[in-house]
Coordinates of C-alpha atoms and ligand atoms in Angstrom, one line a residue:
X1 CA -10.2 81.0 -23.5
X2 CA -7.8 78.5 -25.0
X3 CA -6.1 75.9 -22.9
X4 CA -2.6 76.6 -24.1
X5 CA -2.9 80.2 -23.0
X6 CA -4.1 78.9 -19.6
X7 CA -0.9 76.9 -19.2
X8 CA -1.9 73.5 -20.7
X9 CA 1.0 71.4 -21.9
X10 CA 2.0 67.9 -22.8
X11 CA 2.8 67.3 -19.1
X12 CA -0.8 67.6 -18.2
X13 CA -2.2 66.2 -21.5
X14 CA -0.4 63.0 -20.7
X15 CA -2.2 62.4 -17.4
X16 CA -5.5 63.7 -18.7
X17 CA -5.6 61.3 -21.7
X18 CA -7.5 58.5 -20.0
X19 CA -10.1 60.9 -18.6
X20 CA -10.5 62.6 -22.0
X21 CA -11.3 59.2 -23.5
X22 CA -14.1 58.8 -21.0
X23 CA -15.6 62.2 -21.9
X24 CA -14.4 64.3 -19.0
X25 CA -13.4 67.9 -19.5
X26 CA -10.5 69.9 -18.1
X27 CA -10.2 73.4 -16.4
X28 CA -7.8 75.3 -14.3
X29 CA -8.5 76.6 -10.8
X30 CA -8.6 80.4 -10.7
X31 CA -9.9 80.8 -7.1
X32 CA -10.3 78.2 -4.3
X33 CA -13.0 79.1 -1.7
X34 CA -13.8 76.7 1.1
X35 CA -16.1 74.4 -0.9
X36 CA -16.5 76.2 -4.2
X37 CA -14.0 76.8 -7.0
X38 CA -13.9 79.3 -9.9
X39 CA -12.4 77.6 -12.9
X40 CA -11.1 78.7 -16.3
X41 CA -11.7 76.4 -19.2
X42 CA -12.4 76.4 -22.9
X43 CA -16.0 77.2 -22.0
X44 CA -14.9 80.3 -20.1
X45 CA -15.4 80.8 -16.4
X46 CA -17.1 78.0 -14.4
X47 CA -18.2 77.5 -10.8
X48 CA -17.4 74.0 -9.5
X49 CA -17.5 71.8 -6.4
X50 CA -15.7 68.4 -5.8
X51 CA -17.7 65.3 -6.3
X52 CA -19.0 63.3 -3.3
X53 CA -16.6 60.5 -4.2
X54 CA -13.7 62.9 -4.3
X55 CA -14.6 64.2 -0.8
X56 CA -14.9 60.7 0.5
X57 CA -11.5 59.6 -0.9
X58 CA -9.5 62.7 0.2
X59 CA -9.1 63.9 3.7
X60 CA -5.9 66.1 3.8
X61 CA -6.0 69.7 2.9
X62 CA -3.3 69.2 0.3
X63 CA -5.5 66.7 -1.6
X64 CA -8.0 69.4 -2.4
X65 CA -7.8 71.7 -5.4
X66 CA -5.6 74.8 -5.1
X67 CA -5.2 77.9 -7.3
X68 CA -3.3 76.8 -10.4
X69 CA -4.4 73.2 -10.4
X70 CA -5.8 71.5 -13.5
X71 CA -8.9 69.6 -12.6
X72 CA -10.9 66.8 -14.3
X73 CA -14.5 67.9 -14.5
X74 CA -17.9 67.1 -15.7
X75 CA -20.2 69.9 -16.8
X76 CA -23.7 68.5 -17.0
X77 CA -26.0 70.9 -19.0
X78 CA -28.7 70.5 -16.4
X79 CA -26.6 71.6 -13.4
X80 CA -25.5 75.1 -12.6
X81 CA -22.0 74.1 -11.6
X82 CA -19.3 71.7 -12.7
X83 CA -18.2 68.7 -10.7
X84 CA -14.5 68.1 -10.0
X85 CA -13.5 64.5 -10.1
X86 CA -9.7 64.6 -10.0
X87 CA -6.7 66.8 -9.8
X88 CA -4.0 66.2 -12.4
X89 CA -0.5 65.7 -11.0
X90 CA 1.2 69.0 -10.1
X91 CA 4.3 70.3 -11.9
X92 CA 5.2 72.4 -8.9
X93 CA 3.6 73.4 -5.6
X94 CA 3.9 76.0 -2.8
X95 CA 2.6 75.0 0.6
X96 CA 2.5 76.3 4.1
X97 CA 1.6 74.8 7.4
X98 CA -2.1 75.1 8.0
X99 CA -3.2 77.6 10.7
X100 CA -3.6 76.1 14.1
X101 CA -2.0 73.2 15.9
X102 CA -2.3 70.6 13.2
X103 CA 0.8 70.1 11.2
X104 CA -0.9 69.5 7.9
X105 CA 0.3 71.3 4.8
X106 CA -1.9 73.5 2.8
X107 CA -1.2 74.1 -0.8
X108 CA -1.5 77.7 -1.8
X109 CA -0.4 77.7 -5.4
X110 CA 0.4 75.0 -8.0
X111 CA 1.8 74.6 -11.4
X112 CA 3.9 77.8 -11.2
X113 CA 6.7 77.9 -13.9
X114 CA 8.6 80.9 -12.6
X115 CA 8.8 82.5 -9.3
X116 CA 9.8 86.1 -9.1
X117 CA 11.8 86.6 -5.9
X118 CA 11.2 90.3 -5.3
X119 CA 13.5 92.5 -3.2
X120 CA 13.7 96.2 -2.8
X121 CA 17.0 98.0 -3.6
X122 CA 16.5 100.2 -0.5
X123 CA 17.5 100.1 3.1
X124 CA 15.8 96.7 3.5
X125 CA 18.0 95.0 1.0
X126 CA 19.2 91.7 2.4
X127 CA 21.0 89.0 0.3
X128 CA 20.6 86.4 3.0
X129 CA 16.9 86.8 2.8
X130 CA 17.1 86.3 -0.9
X131 CA 19.1 83.1 -0.3
X132 CA 16.4 81.7 1.9
X133 CA 13.6 82.6 -0.5
X134 CA 15.7 80.8 -3.2
X135 CA 15.6 77.6 -1.2
X136 CA 11.8 77.9 -0.9
X137 CA 11.6 78.4 -4.7
X138 CA 13.8 75.4 -5.5
X139 CA 11.8 73.3 -3.1
X140 CA 8.5 74.2 -4.9
X141 CA 9.8 72.9 -8.3
X142 CA 9.4 76.3 -9.9
X143 CA 12.4 78.3 -11.4
X144 CA 13.5 81.4 -9.6
X145 CA 14.2 84.7 -11.1
X146 CA 15.6 87.5 -8.8
X147 CA 13.7 90.8 -9.2
X148 CA 15.4 93.8 -7.7
X149 CA 12.8 96.6 -7.5
X150 CA 13.1 100.2 -6.5
X151 CA 16.2 100.8 -8.6
X152 CA 15.3 104.5 -8.4
X153 CA 16.3 104.5 -4.7
X154 CA 19.7 102.9 -5.2
X155 CA 23.0 104.5 -6.1
X156 CA 25.3 101.5 -5.5
X157 CA 23.7 99.0 -7.8
X158 CA 27.0 97.2 -8.6
X159 CA 27.5 96.4 -4.9
X160 CA 24.0 95.0 -4.6
X161 CA 24.4 93.0 -7.7
X162 CA 27.7 91.4 -6.6
X163 CA 26.0 90.6 -3.2
X164 CA 23.2 88.9 -5.1
X165 CA 25.7 87.0 -7.2
X166 CA 27.4 85.5 -4.2
X167 CA 24.1 83.9 -2.9
X168 CA 22.5 83.2 -6.3
X169 CA 25.1 82.4 -8.8
X170 CA 23.5 81.7 -12.2
X171 CA 20.0 82.8 -11.3
X172 CA 18.6 85.3 -13.7
X173 CA 18.5 88.8 -12.1
X174 CA 16.3 91.7 -13.3
X175 CA 16.6 95.2 -12.1
X176 CA 13.5 97.5 -12.3
X177 CA 11.6 100.4 -10.9
X178 CA 7.9 99.4 -10.8
X179 CA 6.5 102.8 -9.8
X180 CA 8.3 104.4 -12.7
X181 CA 7.3 101.6 -15.0
X182 CA 11.0 101.1 -15.9
X183 CA 12.5 97.7 -16.7
X184 CA 9.3 95.7 -16.5
X185 CA 9.7 94.6 -20.1
X186 CA 12.6 92.3 -18.9
X187 CA 9.9 90.2 -17.2
X188 CA 8.1 89.5 -20.5
X189 CA 10.2 86.4 -21.4
X190 CA 8.8 84.7 -18.3
X191 CA 5.2 85.8 -19.1
X192 CA 4.9 84.2 -22.6
X193 CA 1.5 82.6 -23.4
X194 CA 0.8 79.7 -21.0
X195 CA 3.6 80.6 -18.6
X196 CA 2.6 80.9 -14.9
X197 CA 4.5 83.2 -12.6
X198 CA 4.1 83.9 -8.9
X199 CA 5.7 86.7 -6.9
X200 CA 7.4 86.0 -3.6
X201 CA 9.1 88.5 -1.3
X202 CA 8.8 90.3 2.0
X203 CA 6.0 92.9 2.5
X204 CA 6.7 96.3 1.1
X205 CA 9.2 95.2 -1.7
X206 CA 6.7 96.2 -4.4
X207 CA 4.9 92.9 -5.4
X208 CA 1.5 94.6 -5.7
X209 CA 3.0 97.5 -7.7
X210 CA 4.6 95.1 -10.1
X211 CA 1.4 93.0 -10.4
X212 CA -0.7 96.0 -10.9
X213 CA 1.6 97.4 -13.6
X214 CA 1.4 94.0 -15.4
X215 CA -2.4 93.8 -14.8
X216 CA -3.2 97.4 -15.8
X217 CA -2.8 96.5 -19.4
X218 CA -5.1 93.5 -18.9
X219 CA -7.8 95.8 -17.6
X220 CA -7.6 97.9 -20.7
X221 CA -7.9 94.9 -22.9
X222 CA -10.8 93.1 -21.3
X223 CA -12.8 95.8 -19.5
X224 CA -16.0 96.6 -21.5
X225 CA -16.6 100.2 -22.6
X226 CA -18.2 102.1 -19.8
X227 CA -21.8 102.9 -20.5
X228 CA -24.1 105.3 -18.7
X229 CA -26.3 102.6 -17.3
X230 CA -23.8 100.2 -15.8
X231 CA -22.1 102.7 -13.5
X232 CA -21.2 101.0 -10.2
X233 CA -21.3 97.6 -11.7
X234 CA -17.6 98.0 -12.6
X235 CA -16.2 96.4 -9.5
X236 CA -14.1 93.8 -11.3
X237 CA -14.0 90.7 -9.1
X238 CA -10.6 89.7 -7.9
X239 CA -9.2 86.6 -9.5
X240 CA -6.2 84.9 -8.1
X241 CA -5.1 83.4 -11.3
X242 CA -4.8 86.3 -13.7
X243 CA -4.6 86.0 -17.4
X244 CA -2.3 88.8 -18.8
X245 CA -2.6 90.4 -22.3
X246 CA 0.7 88.6 -23.2
X247 CA -1.1 85.3 -22.6
X248 CA 1.1 84.8 -19.5
X249 CA -0.5 84.2 -16.1
X250 CA 0.2 85.6 -12.6
X251 CA -0.8 83.8 -9.4
X252 CA -1.6 86.3 -6.7
X253 CA -3.2 84.6 -3.8
X254 CA -3.3 85.8 -0.2
X255 CA -1.7 82.5 0.7
X256 CA 1.2 83.1 -1.5
X257 CA 1.9 86.4 0.2
X258 CA 1.7 84.8 3.6
X259 CA 4.3 82.2 2.9
X260 CA 7.0 82.7 5.5
X261 CA 10.6 82.3 4.6
X262 CA 12.5 79.7 6.5
X263 CA 14.6 80.7 9.5
X264 CA 16.0 77.4 10.5
X265 CA 15.6 73.7 10.2
X266 CA 12.5 73.8 12.4
X267 CA 10.6 75.3 9.4
X268 CA 10.9 72.0 7.6
X269 CA 8.1 70.8 9.8
X270 CA 5.4 72.3 7.6
X271 CA 6.6 70.7 4.4
X272 CA 7.8 67.4 5.8
X273 CA 5.3 66.9 8.7
X274 CA 5.2 63.2 7.9
X275 CA 8.9 62.7 8.2
X276 CA 9.1 64.8 11.3
X277 CA 6.4 62.7 12.9
X278 CA 8.3 59.5 12.1
X279 CA 11.6 60.9 13.3
X280 CA 10.0 61.5 16.7
X281 CA 9.6 57.7 17.0
X282 CA 13.3 56.9 16.3
X283 CA 15.1 55.3 19.2
X284 CA 17.8 58.0 19.2
X285 CA 16.9 61.7 19.5
X286 CA 19.7 62.7 17.1
X287 CA 19.0 59.9 14.6
X288 CA 20.3 60.8 11.2
X289 CA 18.0 58.1 9.6
X290 CA 20.9 56.4 8.0
X291 CA 21.8 53.0 9.6
X292 CA 20.8 53.6 13.2
X293 CA 19.0 50.8 15.0
X294 CA 15.4 51.5 15.8
X295 CA 15.0 54.2 13.1
X296 CA 11.3 54.7 12.4
X297 CA 12.1 56.6 9.1
X298 CA 14.1 53.7 7.7
X299 CA 11.3 51.3 8.8
X300 CA 8.7 53.4 7.0
X301 CA 10.9 53.3 3.9
X302 CA 11.1 49.5 4.0
X303 CA 7.4 49.2 4.6
X304 CA 6.8 51.3 1.6
X305 CA 5.1 54.0 3.6
X306 CA 7.6 56.7 2.7
X307 CA 9.2 57.5 -0.7
X308 CA 13.0 57.4 -0.9
X309 CA 13.0 60.5 -3.1
X310 CA 11.0 62.4 -0.5
X311 CA 13.5 61.4 2.3
X312 CA 16.4 62.4 0.0
X313 CA 14.9 65.8 -0.7
X314 CA 14.2 66.3 3.0
X315 CA 17.8 65.4 3.9
X316 CA 19.2 67.7 1.2
X317 CA 17.1 70.6 2.4
X318 CA 18.0 69.9 6.0
X319 CA 21.7 70.1 5.0
X320 CA 21.2 73.3 3.1
X321 CA 19.3 74.9 5.9
X322 CA 21.8 74.0 8.6
X323 CA 24.5 75.3 6.3
X324 CA 22.6 78.6 6.1
X325 CA 22.3 78.8 9.8
X326 CA 26.0 78.1 10.3
X327 CA 27.0 80.6 7.6
X328 CA 24.8 83.3 9.2
X329 CA 26.5 82.7 12.5
X330 CA 29.8 83.0 10.9
X331 CA 28.9 86.2 9.1
X332 CA 27.5 87.6 12.3
X333 CA 30.8 86.9 14.0
X334 CA 32.7 88.5 11.3
X335 CA 30.5 91.6 11.4
X336 CA 30.9 91.8 15.1
X337 CA 34.7 91.6 14.7
X338 CA 34.6 94.3 12.1
X339 CA 32.5 96.5 14.3
X340 CA 35.0 96.2 17.2
X341 CA 37.9 96.9 14.9
X342 CA 36.2 100.2 13.9
X343 CA 35.5 101.1 17.5
X344 CA 39.1 100.4 18.6
X345 CA 40.4 102.5 15.7
X346 CA 38.1 105.3 16.5
X347 CA 39.2 105.2 20.1
X348 CA 42.9 105.2 19.2
X349 CA 42.2 108.1 16.9
X350 CA 40.3 109.9 19.7
X351 CA 43.1 109.5 22.2
X352 CA 45.7 110.9 19.8
X353 CA 44.0 114.2 19.9
Ligands
GDP1 P1 4.2 94.6 -1.5 O1 3.9 94.6 0.0 O2 5.4 93.8 -1.8 O3 3.0 94.3 -2.4 O4 4.7 96.1 -1.9 P2 3.8 97.3 -2.6 O5 3.7 97.1 -4.0 O6 2.6 97.6 -1.8 O7 4.9 98.5 -2.4 C1 5.3 99.0 -1.1 C2 5.7 100.5 -1.3 O8 6.8 100.6 -2.1 C3 4.6 101.3 -1.9 O9 4.6 102.6 -1.2 C4 5.1 101.5 -3.3 O10 4.6 102.7 -3.9 C5 6.6 101.5 -3.2 N1 7.3 101.1 -4.4 C6 7.0 100.0 -5.2 N2 7.8 100.0 -6.2 C7 8.6 101.0 -6.1 C8 9.7 101.5 -6.9 O11 10.1 101.0 -8.0 N3 10.4 102.6 -6.5 C9 10.0 103.3 -5.3 N4 10.7 104.4 -4.9 N5 9.0 102.9 -4.5 C10 8.3 101.7 -4.9
ZN2 ZN1 15.7 57.7 12.4

């Protein structure tokens, strides 16, 4: 395997340089189990664990390697597995709140270049849901592409497309039918060698079908010719970072599938647990963390415990989300008005006869 095909770029080379000089190697995380990792590197596939020092230094779930990470490793010839010493800074990351009562974030996928926001062009089509997924994508640092699947079930594509345009102006939009293998070639520009893609969307929209269509070609390329004696040994182990024949990569982790879309501002808690915790200590319950006296968030900024850029992105997202909620309320009101207009009209019509 060559590093460029695995997604290596100047961005990572820059932070790896000092480690390279000291003789460390580099590899990308393909699967993250609890304490063991499967990596892809120039040497092929490796099993790895974090070093004792790494474990000692890092305590938060987000500090540990996730699928998509580039990790600084040592591969002693005597040992069966590689040792992970460091994670290179991430270009993008998807996180969710860890399961349970703790409000720690867990990273489920990193270094994703493009996120396919998949929707079905069927009865479940919902532009507002697309809008919310879009925010999730922007927040991760990856570039969104809207993928409208099940085109075969739709006979009013123009209406759907103009709906999408109102919520996602300027975002590339691709229409396809995965089961019929139609339109998938439009995804190729995002799956060039070294490009990493993840699929996001509600259950049932066709993410597995799309992934399988793209993967099926992979299977043909890498699967060894079936011989009589290795029957039953063909259960290809599931990899969460999948190298496609195009050289592009797909991230398909259970975690990615379980990422919930945001319903309201409350959902910010998973991603900005640190700021939410600080905000609870502000003197005023409705503190906007601007110039209020007794603001714990501003105090943390001054003390250097919180990044200004992090607070800014939190505030920006908070605004976007409250805007979304307001807009939804407004649209719900309009729809209700429309509904009653129809009912009244129908009643008038009824009385005339
Ligand atoms: P996921 O939950 O997003 O992974 O969705 P799946 O890939 O499991 O697809 C859900 C269902 O939609 C399956 O029954 C698929 O066969 C069906 N499906 C997927 N793509 C298409 C499509 O392009 N057209 C139609 N008619 N059905 C599709
Ligand atoms: Zn405050």
